[in-house]
Short mmCIF file of C-alpha atoms in Angstrom, two decimals:
data_model
loop_
_atom_site.label_atom_id
_atom_site.label_comp_id
_atom_site.label_asym_id
_atom_site.label_seq_id
_atom_site.Cartn_x
_atom_site.Cartn_y
_atom_site.Cartn_z
CA MET A 1 134.14 227.49 -2.35
CA LEU A 2 135.17 224.93 0.20
CA VAL A 3 134.09 222.28 -2.11
CA SER A 4 135.96 223.51 -4.94
CA HIS A 5 139.26 223.68 -2.80
CA ALA A 6 138.57 220.01 -1.77
CA SER A 7 137.88 218.82 -5.45
CA ARG A 8 141.20 220.63 -6.35
CA ILE A 9 143.07 218.32 -3.53
CA LEU A 10 140.77 215.28 -4.98
CA ALA A 11 141.78 215.76 -8.34
CA MET A 12 145.42 215.08 -7.46
CA LEU A 13 144.53 211.49 -6.34
CA PRO A 14 145.46 209.06 -9.42
CA PRO A 15 142.15 207.37 -10.09
CA VAL A 16 140.50 210.77 -10.22
CA ARG A 17 143.39 212.19 -12.32
CA ARG A 18 143.20 209.44 -14.60
CA ASP A 19 139.29 209.87 -15.18
CA ILE A 20 139.86 213.68 -15.48
CA GLU A 21 141.99 212.89 -18.29
CA LEU A 22 139.71 210.44 -19.86
CA VAL A 23 136.58 212.95 -19.52
CA SER A 24 138.72 215.66 -21.07
CA GLN A 25 139.80 213.49 -23.99
CA LYS A 26 136.07 212.82 -24.67
CA MET A 27 135.54 216.39 -24.23
CA ASN A 28 138.01 217.68 -26.77
CA SER A 29 137.18 214.96 -29.07
CA PHE A 30 133.62 216.22 -29.05
CA LEU A 31 134.65 219.89 -29.45
CA SER A 32 136.55 219.17 -32.61
CA GLY A 33 133.76 216.81 -34.14
CA PRO A 34 130.70 217.51 -36.08
CA ALA A 35 127.98 217.13 -33.43
CA PHE A 36 129.52 220.48 -31.51
CA HIS A 37 129.44 222.40 -34.83
CA SER A 38 125.83 221.25 -35.87
CA GLU A 39 123.12 223.77 -35.23
CA VAL A 40 120.98 223.39 -32.46
CA SER A 41 118.15 225.45 -31.25
CA SER A 42 119.20 227.22 -28.01
CA CYS A 43 115.92 226.78 -26.48
CA ILE A 44 116.82 222.88 -26.42
CA PHE A 45 119.83 223.79 -24.34
CA GLU A 46 117.79 226.32 -21.92
CA ALA A 47 115.01 223.66 -21.70
CA ILE A 48 117.47 220.84 -20.32
CA ILE A 49 119.18 223.58 -18.08
CA ILE A 50 115.75 224.14 -16.71
CA ALA A 51 114.87 220.77 -16.17
CA GLU A 52 118.17 219.28 -14.98
CA ASP A 53 120.24 221.83 -13.35
CA ARG A 54 118.49 225.59 -12.86
CA ARG A 55 121.59 227.00 -11.40
CA PHE A 56 123.86 225.61 -13.97
CA ARG A 57 125.49 229.17 -14.96
CA ASN A 58 126.01 230.09 -11.54
CA HIS A 59 128.25 227.00 -10.02
CA GLN A 60 131.30 225.70 -10.60
CA GLY A 61 130.40 221.97 -11.36
CA VAL A 62 128.80 221.47 -7.84
CA ASP A 63 125.41 223.12 -6.89
CA GLY A 64 125.97 223.67 -3.00
CA PHE A 65 122.29 224.73 -2.47
CA ALA A 66 121.12 221.35 -3.98
CA VAL A 67 123.71 219.29 -2.23
CA ILE A 68 122.21 220.95 1.17
CA ARG A 69 118.52 220.38 0.12
CA ALA A 70 119.29 216.82 -0.66
CA ALA A 71 121.08 216.17 2.51
CA VAL A 72 118.31 217.70 4.46
CA GLN A 73 115.53 215.88 2.56
CA TYR A 74 117.32 212.52 3.42
CA ILE A 75 118.12 213.34 7.04
CA LEU A 76 114.32 214.36 7.54
CA ASN A 77 112.43 212.10 5.32
CA GLY A 78 114.76 209.21 4.36
CA ARG A 79 114.16 210.31 0.79
CA VAL A 80 117.01 210.39 -1.90
CA SER A 81 116.69 213.37 -4.22
CA GLY A 82 118.84 214.40 -6.89
CA ALA A 83 121.67 217.07 -6.78
CA SER A 84 123.48 216.30 -9.64
CA THR A 85 124.67 219.12 -11.84
CA ILE A 86 124.84 218.77 -15.65
CA GLU A 87 128.65 218.59 -15.43
CA GLN A 88 128.28 215.46 -12.91
CA GLN A 89 125.77 213.77 -15.11
CA LEU A 90 128.14 214.35 -18.00
CA VAL A 91 130.90 212.81 -16.20
CA ARG A 92 128.85 209.89 -15.06
CA THR A 93 127.72 209.49 -18.60
CA TRP A 94 131.14 209.31 -19.67
CA ARG A 95 132.70 207.27 -17.06
CA ARG A 96 129.87 204.92 -17.24
CA ARG A 97 129.87 204.77 -13.63
CA TYR A 98 126.25 204.40 -12.11
CA GLU A 99 127.02 202.48 -8.78
CA LEU A 100 125.41 204.19 -5.60
CA SER A 101 128.36 204.91 -3.56
CA ILE A 102 130.05 207.98 -1.76
CA ARG A 103 133.34 207.27 -3.36
CA ARG A 104 131.95 207.44 -6.89
CA LYS A 105 130.02 210.61 -5.96
CA ILE A 106 133.10 212.41 -4.33
CA SER A 107 135.09 211.53 -7.34
CA GLU A 108 132.32 212.71 -9.73
CA ILE A 109 132.21 216.06 -8.00
CA ALA A 110 135.87 216.35 -8.22
CA ILE A 111 136.02 215.74 -11.95
CA ALA A 112 132.88 217.94 -12.66
CA CYS A 113 134.72 220.77 -10.88
CA THR A 114 137.75 220.31 -13.07
CA LEU A 115 135.50 220.47 -16.23
CA SER A 116 133.51 223.45 -15.24
CA ALA A 117 137.01 225.37 -14.58
CA ARG A 118 138.34 223.95 -18.23
CA TYR A 119 135.40 224.34 -20.52
CA SER A 120 132.65 226.88 -20.93
CA LYS A 121 128.98 226.30 -19.74
CA ASN A 122 128.10 226.23 -23.77
CA GLU A 123 130.43 223.57 -24.30
CA ILE A 124 129.52 221.51 -21.21
CA VAL A 125 125.70 221.87 -21.89
CA SER A 126 126.32 220.90 -25.62
CA ALA A 127 128.24 217.81 -24.81
CA TYR A 128 125.68 216.51 -22.28
CA ALA A 129 122.93 217.15 -24.91
CA HIS A 130 124.75 215.33 -27.59
CA CYS A 131 125.61 212.08 -25.22
CA ALA A 132 122.64 211.99 -22.60
CA TYR A 133 120.07 209.02 -22.74
CA PHE A 134 116.59 210.02 -23.94
CA GLY A 135 115.12 206.66 -24.28
CA TRP A 136 115.14 203.60 -26.53
CA HIS A 137 116.80 204.44 -29.88
CA ALA A 138 117.71 208.14 -28.19
CA SER A 139 120.94 208.71 -26.93
CA GLY A 140 121.91 212.12 -27.83
CA ILE A 141 119.77 214.95 -29.17
CA GLY A 142 120.41 213.89 -32.79
CA ALA A 143 118.91 210.47 -32.01
CA VAL A 144 116.13 211.68 -30.27
CA SER A 145 115.22 214.33 -32.89
CA LYS A 146 115.30 211.48 -35.41
CA ARG A 147 113.11 209.48 -33.33
CA LEU A 148 110.67 211.96 -32.84
CA ASN A 149 111.07 213.54 -36.21
CA ILE A 150 112.00 217.31 -34.72
CA ASP A 151 114.05 219.56 -36.40
CA ILE A 152 116.59 220.48 -34.07
CA GLN A 153 117.60 223.79 -35.68
CA SER A 154 114.13 225.10 -35.20
CA ALA A 155 112.59 223.37 -32.25
CA SER A 156 109.63 225.25 -30.57
CA PRO A 157 109.87 225.67 -26.72
CA SER A 158 107.19 222.97 -26.62
CA ASP A 159 109.50 220.45 -28.64
CA ALA A 160 112.32 221.67 -26.48
CA ALA A 161 110.52 220.77 -23.21
CA THR A 162 109.48 217.47 -24.58
CA ILE A 163 112.74 216.42 -25.15
CA ALA A 164 114.28 217.90 -21.80
CA ALA A 165 111.45 215.90 -20.23
CA MET A 166 112.70 212.65 -21.60
CA LEU A 167 115.72 213.14 -19.62
CA LYS A 168 113.95 212.14 -16.40
CA LEU A 169 111.56 209.83 -18.34
CA PRO A 170 113.34 207.96 -20.87
CA MET A 171 111.03 207.01 -23.72
CA PRO A 172 110.78 203.27 -24.04
CA ARG A 173 110.57 201.46 -27.22
CA PHE A 174 106.42 201.59 -27.11
CA PRO A 175 105.70 204.34 -24.67
CA THR A 176 101.99 203.30 -22.93
CA SER A 177 99.47 205.91 -22.16
CA LYS A 178 100.63 205.97 -18.53
CA TYR A 179 103.88 207.14 -19.86
CA SER A 180 102.49 209.89 -22.18
CA GLU A 181 100.63 211.40 -19.10
CA ARG A 182 103.71 211.49 -17.04
CA LEU A 183 105.64 213.03 -19.92
CA ALA A 184 103.15 215.56 -20.36
CA ILE A 185 103.17 216.69 -16.67
CA ARG A 186 106.98 216.87 -16.74
CA LYS A 187 106.97 218.67 -20.22
CA ASN A 188 104.38 221.19 -18.53
CA TYR A 189 106.42 221.98 -15.61
CA ILE A 190 109.64 222.39 -17.76
CA LEU A 191 107.33 224.82 -20.07
CA LEU A 192 106.15 226.85 -17.12
CA HIS A 193 109.65 227.38 -15.58
CA MET A 194 110.85 228.35 -19.15
CA SER A 195 108.46 230.99 -19.31
CA ARG A 196 109.66 232.39 -15.77
CA TYR A 197 113.24 231.69 -16.11
CA GLY A 198 113.90 231.29 -19.79
CA GLY A 199 114.14 234.81 -20.43
CA LYS A 200 114.13 235.38 -24.05
CA TYR A 201 111.89 232.36 -24.30
CA ALA A 202 109.33 233.78 -21.92
CA LYS A 203 107.85 235.61 -25.21
CA ASP A 204 107.04 232.55 -26.88
CA PHE A 205 104.39 231.22 -24.41
CA MET B 1 110.45 155.59 -38.33
CA VAL B 2 106.80 155.57 -37.60
CA GLU B 3 107.11 157.27 -34.41
CA SER B 4 108.54 160.41 -35.87
CA MET B 5 105.68 160.85 -38.66
CA PRO B 6 103.67 163.69 -38.23
CA ARG B 7 100.60 163.31 -36.74
CA ILE B 8 97.24 164.08 -38.83
CA SER B 9 93.76 164.85 -37.14
CA GLU B 10 90.31 163.41 -38.41
CA TRP B 11 89.54 166.88 -39.42
CA GLY B 12 92.85 167.36 -41.54
CA LEU B 13 91.96 164.01 -43.28
CA SER B 14 88.54 165.01 -44.29
CA LEU B 15 89.73 168.29 -46.07
CA SER B 16 89.79 167.78 -49.74
CA GLY B 17 89.57 169.98 -52.98
CA GLN B 18 90.55 173.64 -53.45
CA TYR B 19 87.59 174.98 -51.07
CA PRO B 20 86.98 172.57 -48.55
CA ASP B 21 83.43 172.40 -47.36
CA PRO B 22 82.31 174.47 -44.35
CA LYS B 23 80.56 171.25 -42.92
CA VAL B 24 84.11 170.19 -42.11
CA TRP B 25 84.53 172.54 -39.15
CA PRO B 26 82.49 171.02 -36.52
CA SER B 27 85.02 168.14 -36.26
CA TYR B 28 87.85 170.54 -36.14
CA SER B 29 90.08 169.98 -33.11
CA PRO B 30 91.92 173.12 -31.64
CA ASN B 31 94.41 170.82 -29.92
CA PHE B 32 95.67 169.75 -33.34
CA LYS B 33 97.50 172.93 -34.01
CA SER B 34 99.71 171.76 -36.67
CA ASP B 35 96.70 170.58 -38.84
CA ALA B 36 95.45 174.64 -38.63
CA VAL B 37 98.81 175.54 -39.63
CA ARG B 38 98.86 173.19 -42.59
CA PHE B 39 95.47 174.54 -43.39
CA VAL B 40 96.33 178.19 -43.67
CA ARG B 41 99.63 177.43 -45.44
CA LEU B 42 98.14 175.03 -48.31
CA TRP B 43 94.27 176.25 -48.45
CA LEU B 44 94.81 179.81 -47.44
CA THR B 45 98.07 180.94 -49.06
CA GLU B 46 98.17 178.91 -52.36
CA GLY B 47 96.21 178.46 -55.03
CA ILE B 48 93.33 180.35 -56.95
CA PRO B 49 91.12 182.45 -54.65
CA PHE B 50 87.66 181.85 -54.44
CA ALA B 51 86.39 185.27 -55.28
CA PHE B 52 88.63 185.09 -58.47
CA GLN B 53 87.79 181.56 -59.61
CA LYS B 54 86.20 183.02 -62.96
CA PHE B 55 88.96 185.66 -63.29
CA PRO B 56 92.22 184.31 -62.04
CA ILE B 57 94.35 186.54 -63.91
CA ILE B 58 92.66 189.66 -62.81
CA PHE B 59 93.65 188.91 -59.61
CA GLU B 60 97.39 187.87 -60.80
CA VAL B 61 97.74 191.02 -62.64
CA GLY B 62 96.13 193.01 -60.03
CA ARG B 63 98.82 191.67 -57.37
CA GLU B 64 101.77 192.05 -59.68
CA GLU B 65 100.73 195.92 -60.07
CA LEU B 66 100.29 196.55 -56.19
CA ALA B 67 103.68 194.67 -55.82
CA GLU B 68 105.33 196.67 -58.13
CA ARG B 69 104.27 199.66 -56.68
CA LEU B 70 105.47 198.52 -52.99
CA ASP B 71 108.99 197.26 -54.31
CA ILE B 72 107.91 193.53 -53.08
CA SER B 73 107.59 190.23 -54.70
CA PRO B 74 103.93 189.36 -56.11
CA LYS B 75 104.24 185.91 -54.03
CA ALA B 76 104.33 188.20 -51.07
CA VAL B 77 100.59 189.48 -51.74
CA ASN B 78 97.86 186.95 -50.43
CA LEU B 79 94.31 187.10 -50.24
CA ILE B 80 92.69 185.22 -47.15
CA GLY B 81 89.10 185.09 -45.56
CA SER B 82 85.83 184.52 -47.25
CA ALA B 83 87.42 185.87 -50.56
CA ARG B 84 89.87 183.07 -50.55
CA ILE B 85 88.25 179.92 -49.50
CA GLY B 86 84.76 180.84 -50.06
CA TYR B 87 83.15 181.43 -46.53
CA SER B 88 83.93 183.76 -43.41
CA PHE B 89 86.51 182.93 -40.70
CA ALA B 90 85.28 185.68 -38.45
CA PRO B 91 84.09 184.87 -35.28
CA GLN B 92 80.63 186.26 -35.52
CA LYS B 93 79.92 184.79 -39.16
CA PHE B 94 82.10 181.73 -39.17
CA GLY B 95 80.92 179.87 -42.23
CA VAL B 96 78.95 182.29 -43.70
CA GLU B 97 79.31 182.51 -47.67
CA PHE B 98 81.16 184.63 -49.64
CA GLU B 99 78.98 187.09 -51.51
CA ALA B 100 80.26 188.88 -54.63
CA GLY B 101 79.92 192.47 -54.73
CA LYS B 102 79.28 192.58 -51.03
CA SER B 103 81.93 190.60 -48.88
CA ASP B 104 85.23 192.16 -47.69
CA PHE B 105 88.57 191.49 -49.34
CA ASP B 106 91.07 190.85 -46.75
CA PHE B 107 94.74 190.58 -47.94
CA PHE B 108 98.06 190.01 -46.13
CA ILE B 109 101.41 190.63 -47.34
CA ALA B 110 104.45 188.58 -46.27
CA SER B 111 107.41 191.22 -46.77
CA GLU B 112 110.09 191.84 -44.32
CA SER B 113 111.15 195.12 -46.22
CA LEU B 114 107.68 196.34 -46.51
CA PHE B 115 107.14 195.48 -42.66
CA ASN B 116 110.19 197.08 -41.69
CA ARG B 117 109.18 200.60 -43.69
CA LEU B 118 105.66 200.49 -41.71
CA ARG B 119 107.11 199.71 -38.50
CA GLU B 120 109.50 202.61 -38.81
CA ASP B 121 106.56 204.97 -39.52
CA ALA B 122 104.30 203.16 -36.70
CA GLU B 123 107.10 203.47 -34.25
CA LEU B 124 107.54 207.27 -35.12
CA TRP B 125 103.81 208.01 -35.04
CA ILE B 126 103.58 206.03 -31.56
CA SER B 127 106.66 208.17 -30.07
CA ARG B 128 105.09 211.38 -31.46
CA TYR B 129 101.57 210.45 -30.26
CA ARG B 130 102.83 209.16 -26.83
CA ALA B 131 104.98 212.34 -26.53
CA GLY B 132 102.25 214.84 -27.25
CA LEU B 133 103.62 216.00 -30.65
CA ALA B 134 100.99 214.15 -32.73
CA ILE B 135 97.68 215.71 -31.58
CA PRO B 136 94.54 214.00 -32.70
CA THR B 137 91.95 216.50 -34.41
CA LYS B 138 89.42 214.64 -36.56
CA ALA B 139 86.66 212.83 -34.84
CA HIS B 140 87.85 209.24 -36.08
CA GLU B 141 91.62 210.13 -34.75
CA LEU B 142 90.22 211.07 -31.67
CA LYS B 143 88.27 208.00 -31.32
CA TYR B 144 90.66 205.59 -32.63
CA TRP B 145 94.19 206.66 -31.81
CA PRO B 146 94.52 205.68 -28.18
CA GLU B 147 93.65 202.22 -29.01
CA ASN B 148 95.65 202.01 -32.23
CA ALA B 149 98.72 203.14 -30.36
CA ASP B 150 98.44 200.12 -28.09
CA THR B 151 97.47 197.94 -30.76
CA LEU B 152 99.99 198.92 -33.17
CA ALA B 153 102.69 198.64 -30.46
CA LYS B 154 101.32 194.99 -29.49
CA ASN B 155 101.39 193.77 -33.17
CA ILE B 156 104.74 194.94 -33.91
CA ARG B 157 105.87 192.62 -31.22
CA TYR B 158 103.93 189.94 -32.98
CA GLY B 159 105.57 190.56 -36.44
CA PHE B 160 102.93 192.57 -38.08
CA VAL B 161 101.19 195.94 -38.93
CA SER B 162 97.71 196.26 -40.09
CA SER B 163 97.49 199.13 -42.59
CA TRP B 164 94.11 200.91 -41.46
CA MET B 165 95.71 201.71 -37.99
CA LEU B 166 98.32 203.88 -39.84
CA PRO B 167 98.44 207.53 -39.70
CA LEU B 168 97.84 209.13 -43.48
CA TYR B 169 100.06 212.24 -42.89
CA ALA B 170 102.99 213.28 -44.93
CA ARG B 171 105.28 212.73 -42.12
CA TYR B 172 104.88 208.93 -42.44
CA GLU B 173 105.68 208.49 -46.16
CA HIS B 174 105.60 204.81 -46.44
CA SER B 175 101.81 204.75 -45.07
CA ILE B 176 100.76 207.10 -47.35
CA LEU B 177 102.44 204.91 -50.22
CA LEU B 178 100.71 202.02 -49.06
CA SER B 179 97.15 203.68 -48.71
CA ALA B 180 97.92 205.01 -52.30
CA ALA B 181 98.86 201.70 -53.80
CA LEU B 182 95.89 200.02 -52.02
CA THR B 183 93.55 202.44 -53.58
CA THR B 184 94.95 201.99 -57.20
CA PHE B 185 94.79 198.10 -56.67
CA ARG B 186 91.19 198.53 -55.59
CA ALA B 187 90.39 200.80 -58.62
CA ASN B 188 92.31 198.79 -61.16
CA LEU B 189 90.56 195.43 -59.79
CA ASN B 190 87.29 197.21 -60.35
CA GLU B 191 88.05 198.48 -63.91
CA ARG B 192 88.60 194.90 -64.91
CA LEU B 193 85.93 192.74 -62.94
CA PRO B 194 82.38 192.86 -63.98
CA SER B 195 80.18 195.23 -62.03
CA GLU B 196 78.72 192.36 -60.01
CA TYR B 197 82.09 191.23 -58.56
CA ARG B 198 83.57 194.59 -58.09
CA VAL B 199 85.21 195.43 -54.74
CA LYS B 200 82.87 197.57 -52.76
CA LYS B 201 84.72 198.52 -49.63
CA ASP B 202 88.20 199.65 -48.94
CA ILE B 203 91.05 197.23 -49.13
CA GLY B 204 92.60 196.58 -45.83
CA VAL B 205 95.79 194.65 -45.31
CA ARG B 206 98.08 193.25 -42.81
CA ILE B 207 101.87 193.37 -43.42
CA TYR B 208 103.63 190.65 -41.86
CA LYS B 209 107.50 190.58 -41.29
CA ASN B 210 107.52 187.00 -43.07
CA VAL B 211 105.36 184.23 -44.24
CA ASP B 212 106.07 181.90 -41.29
CA THR B 213 104.86 184.74 -38.98
CA ALA B 214 101.72 185.23 -41.24
CA ILE B 215 100.72 181.32 -41.33
CA SER B 216 101.21 181.04 -37.74
CA LYS B 217 99.18 184.21 -36.72
CA ILE B 218 96.57 183.49 -39.02
CA ALA B 219 96.33 179.69 -37.80
CA HIS B 220 96.22 181.46 -34.05
CA ASP B 221 93.29 183.63 -35.20
CA LEU B 222 91.44 180.84 -37.04
CA THR B 223 91.25 178.58 -34.07
CA SER B 224 90.46 181.68 -31.71
CA ALA B 225 87.52 182.47 -34.03
CA TRP B 226 86.33 178.63 -34.08
CA ARG B 227 86.07 178.90 -30.43
CA MET B 228 84.29 181.96 -30.34
CA ARG B 229 81.61 180.81 -33.35
CA PRO B 230 77.90 181.32 -32.85
CA GLU B 231 77.32 177.49 -32.37
CA ALA B 232 80.11 176.93 -30.23
#
């Protein structure tokens, strides 16, 4: 709630406002384009949500629990862990800003909250899936499905988990056996959580 | 003028005829890489192959048919190894004479379009295999796929792919087409050749992205084999 109010105030700052317009333009252009209307198996979106942002459907662009967990981990162990929501990752990808700075992070949260208020969760996760980086020659769900020869309309939970695992482990042009092992671990982790939290997908396991 | 003249080794000057005597090889100097390249370019990629001395037109018609099936130029199809020069360049049998009806027929194809088609198949297979989507089930797949995935990736970087490493599944259509074309190529050769000259084993082929890459890689392999020959 507090973050939401703060982000509304931040959104009034000119540089943040400019970036909100940029991200909104990209979102509107995506929603009116063919990619949004192409048929994608919903289990791919579910796998992405489970892999990247499990509380995606319950927050407004910022995951307070994840932020607190990341802060505690940093204070106790000095370890930087992820707390970015799908909205924040979408903003980062579209703004092409990846520098490690508090300023970038705060503006990202403000834009993510605005995005979350303006668009539906389905629109946001679809936009993210279509522009996220999955590896070499695999930017967006269309490219990754072409690279792996997966039919995204009828992808199985296993295919979906493989694709979602590539968000954390982008596939290089020539993946090694070590990469393969790491991807399999990540994929199994996603599959396990899909069976636990995936609702209708649980029956497929 | 004299300073810019290319250097030729004693070994290079000793090469004569279409199929130089294997006895010239002890004097080969691996430091003269340019002579190895010249040898490959002239002796291993031009002229009538040793195995087809008596029936050159059968070889020519065969590669014409193969080229048509693969939509490439017949000039892109080359026979190398013992069937080309009359003796082997494999490390363990360096200098061993070609034996009609027994020895292997090693081909290479230098074609950018075919290389790109097969590279796409190979990259798709490597990606699917490493992502756990292409799962080996047969004994030979379980045995060779892990190594093939690494070797294919390395070879693509060097500019070639080996036909025998490509998976033969419908998803990899260019690999299937190549395999079928090679089977027909062998069958057609055998139909036209006298029985004692027939090609007994499956034909394996390396596909290079261009002729210069092929020549340079074969010259490199030749030097490595010479260093590893039994009498070295």
